C-alpha atoms as an extended CHARMM CRD file, in Angstrom:
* protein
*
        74  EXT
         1         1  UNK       CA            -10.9600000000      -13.3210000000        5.7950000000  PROA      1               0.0000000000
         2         2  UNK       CA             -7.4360000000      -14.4690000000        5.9460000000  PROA      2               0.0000000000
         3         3  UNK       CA             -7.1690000000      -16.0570000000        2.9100000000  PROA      3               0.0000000000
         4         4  UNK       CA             -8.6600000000      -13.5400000000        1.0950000000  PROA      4               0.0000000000
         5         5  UNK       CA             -5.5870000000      -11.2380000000        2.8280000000  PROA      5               0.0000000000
         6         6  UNK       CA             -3.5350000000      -13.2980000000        1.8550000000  PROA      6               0.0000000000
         7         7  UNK       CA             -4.2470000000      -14.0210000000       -2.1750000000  PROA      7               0.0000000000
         8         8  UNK       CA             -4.6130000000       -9.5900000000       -2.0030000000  PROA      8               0.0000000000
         9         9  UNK       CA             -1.3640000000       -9.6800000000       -0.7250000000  PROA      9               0.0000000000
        10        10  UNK       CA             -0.1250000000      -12.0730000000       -3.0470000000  PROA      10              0.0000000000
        11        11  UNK       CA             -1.7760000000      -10.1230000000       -5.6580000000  PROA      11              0.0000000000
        12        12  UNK       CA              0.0410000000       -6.5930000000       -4.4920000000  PROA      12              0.0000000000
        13        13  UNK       CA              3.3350000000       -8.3980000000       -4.7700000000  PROA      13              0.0000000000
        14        14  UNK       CA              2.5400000000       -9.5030000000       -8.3890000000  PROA      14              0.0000000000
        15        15  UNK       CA              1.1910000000       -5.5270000000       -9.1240000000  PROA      15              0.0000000000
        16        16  UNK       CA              4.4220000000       -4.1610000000       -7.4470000000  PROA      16              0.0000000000
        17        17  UNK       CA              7.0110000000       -6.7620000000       -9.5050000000  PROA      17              0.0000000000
        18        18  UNK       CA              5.0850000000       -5.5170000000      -12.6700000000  PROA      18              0.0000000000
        19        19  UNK       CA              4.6180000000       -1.8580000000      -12.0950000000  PROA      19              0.0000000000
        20        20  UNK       CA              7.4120000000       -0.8650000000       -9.6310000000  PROA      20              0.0000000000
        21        21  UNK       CA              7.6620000000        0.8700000000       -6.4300000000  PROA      21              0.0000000000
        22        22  UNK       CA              4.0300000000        2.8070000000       -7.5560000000  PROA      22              0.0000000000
        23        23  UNK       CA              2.1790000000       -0.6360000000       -6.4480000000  PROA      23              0.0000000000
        24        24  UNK       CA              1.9100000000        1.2310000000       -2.8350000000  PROA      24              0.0000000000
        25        25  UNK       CA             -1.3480000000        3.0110000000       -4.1320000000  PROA      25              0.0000000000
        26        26  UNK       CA             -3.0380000000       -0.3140000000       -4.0540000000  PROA      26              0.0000000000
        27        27  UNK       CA             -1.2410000000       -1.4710000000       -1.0730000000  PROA      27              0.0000000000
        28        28  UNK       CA             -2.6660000000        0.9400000000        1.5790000000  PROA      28              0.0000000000
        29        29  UNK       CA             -6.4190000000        0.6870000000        0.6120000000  PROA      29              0.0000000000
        30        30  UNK       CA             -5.9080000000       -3.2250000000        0.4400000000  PROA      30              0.0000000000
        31        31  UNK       CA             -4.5650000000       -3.0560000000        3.9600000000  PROA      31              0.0000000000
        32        32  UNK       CA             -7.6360000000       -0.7610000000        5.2520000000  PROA      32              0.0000000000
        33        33  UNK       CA            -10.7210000000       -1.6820000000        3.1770000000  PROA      33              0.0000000000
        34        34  UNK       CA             -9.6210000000       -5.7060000000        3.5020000000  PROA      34              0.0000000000
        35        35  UNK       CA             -7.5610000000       -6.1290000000        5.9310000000  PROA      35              0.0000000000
        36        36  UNK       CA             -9.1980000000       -4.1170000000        8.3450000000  PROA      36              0.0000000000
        37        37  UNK       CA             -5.7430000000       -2.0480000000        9.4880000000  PROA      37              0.0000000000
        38        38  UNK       CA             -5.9090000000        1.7620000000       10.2850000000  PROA      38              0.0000000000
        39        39  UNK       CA             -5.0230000000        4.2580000000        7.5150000000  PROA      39              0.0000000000
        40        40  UNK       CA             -2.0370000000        5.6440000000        9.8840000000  PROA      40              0.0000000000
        41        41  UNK       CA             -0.5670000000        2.2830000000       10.3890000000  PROA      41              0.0000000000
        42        42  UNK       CA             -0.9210000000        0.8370000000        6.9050000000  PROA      42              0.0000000000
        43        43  UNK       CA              0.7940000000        3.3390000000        5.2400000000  PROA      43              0.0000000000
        44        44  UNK       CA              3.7780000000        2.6630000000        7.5140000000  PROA      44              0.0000000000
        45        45  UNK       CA              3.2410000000       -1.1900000000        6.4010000000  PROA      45              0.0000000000
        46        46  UNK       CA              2.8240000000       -0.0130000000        2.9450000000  PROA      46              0.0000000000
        47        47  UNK       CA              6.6670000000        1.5160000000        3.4630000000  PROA      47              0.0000000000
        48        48  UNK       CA              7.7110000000       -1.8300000000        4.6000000000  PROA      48              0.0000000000
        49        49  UNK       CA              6.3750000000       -3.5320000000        2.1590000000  PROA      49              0.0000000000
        50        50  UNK       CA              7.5590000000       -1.6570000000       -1.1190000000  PROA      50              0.0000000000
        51        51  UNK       CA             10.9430000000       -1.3110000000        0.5090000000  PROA      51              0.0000000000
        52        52  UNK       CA             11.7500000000       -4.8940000000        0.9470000000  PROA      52              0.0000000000
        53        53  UNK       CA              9.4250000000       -5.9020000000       -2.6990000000  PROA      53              0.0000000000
        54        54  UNK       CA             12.5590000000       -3.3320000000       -4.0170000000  PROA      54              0.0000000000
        55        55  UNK       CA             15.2590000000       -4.7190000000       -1.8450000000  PROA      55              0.0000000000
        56        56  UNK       CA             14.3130000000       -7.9870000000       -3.2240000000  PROA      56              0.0000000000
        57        57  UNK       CA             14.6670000000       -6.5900000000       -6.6640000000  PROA      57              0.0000000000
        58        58  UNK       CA             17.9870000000       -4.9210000000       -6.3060000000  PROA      58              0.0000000000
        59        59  UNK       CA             19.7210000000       -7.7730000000       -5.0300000000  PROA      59              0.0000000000
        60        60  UNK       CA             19.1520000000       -9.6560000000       -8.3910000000  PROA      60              0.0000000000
        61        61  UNK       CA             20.3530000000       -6.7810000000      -10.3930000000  PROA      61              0.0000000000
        62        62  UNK       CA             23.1230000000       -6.9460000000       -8.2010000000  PROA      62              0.0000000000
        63        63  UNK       CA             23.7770000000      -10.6770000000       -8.2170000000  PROA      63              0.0000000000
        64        64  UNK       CA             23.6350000000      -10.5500000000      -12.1820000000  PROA      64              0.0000000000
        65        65  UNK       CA             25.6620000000       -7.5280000000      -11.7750000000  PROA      65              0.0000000000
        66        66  UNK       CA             23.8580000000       -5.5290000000      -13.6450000000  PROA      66              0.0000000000
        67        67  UNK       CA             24.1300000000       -2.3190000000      -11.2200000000  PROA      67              0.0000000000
        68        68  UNK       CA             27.2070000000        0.1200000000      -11.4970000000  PROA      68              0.0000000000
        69        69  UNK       CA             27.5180000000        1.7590000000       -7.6980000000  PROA      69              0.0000000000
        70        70  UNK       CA             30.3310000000        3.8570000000       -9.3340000000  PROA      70              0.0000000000
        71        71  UNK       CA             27.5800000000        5.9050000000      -11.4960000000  PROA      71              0.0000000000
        72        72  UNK       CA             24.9120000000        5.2960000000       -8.5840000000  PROA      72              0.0000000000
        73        73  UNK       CA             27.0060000000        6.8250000000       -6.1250000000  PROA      73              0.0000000000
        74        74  UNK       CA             27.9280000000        9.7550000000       -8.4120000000  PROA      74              0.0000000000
């Protein structure tokens, strides 16, 4: 059951890197059908996980500076 976690969550990753932060609708069932969590609790895990899937994200665009914070902040 593990492994099969894991490849979903790999899988979720993948979905969120192609279709942006809207992966979390196939995050939360994953978590409860699959993984077994609670629906309360894997939404909060579905949070964490889209948050740092778009952390990871902006820091490239960063890096390659790519992001104006003049017009972001404005």
């Amino acid at each position: 059951l593990l492994v099969v976690v894991y490849f979903l969550a790999l899988l979720m990753g993948l979905i969120l890197g192609i279709t942006g932060g809207g992966g979390s609708i196939i995050t939360v069932p994953v978590l409860v059908y699959v993984a077994g969590i609670s629906p309360a609790l894997a939404t909060g895990y579905s949070l964490f996980i889209v948050g740092i899937t778009a952390l990871a994200g902006a820091v490239q665009y960063i890096r390659q500076k790519l992001i104006s914070f003049t017009s972001a902040f404005w």
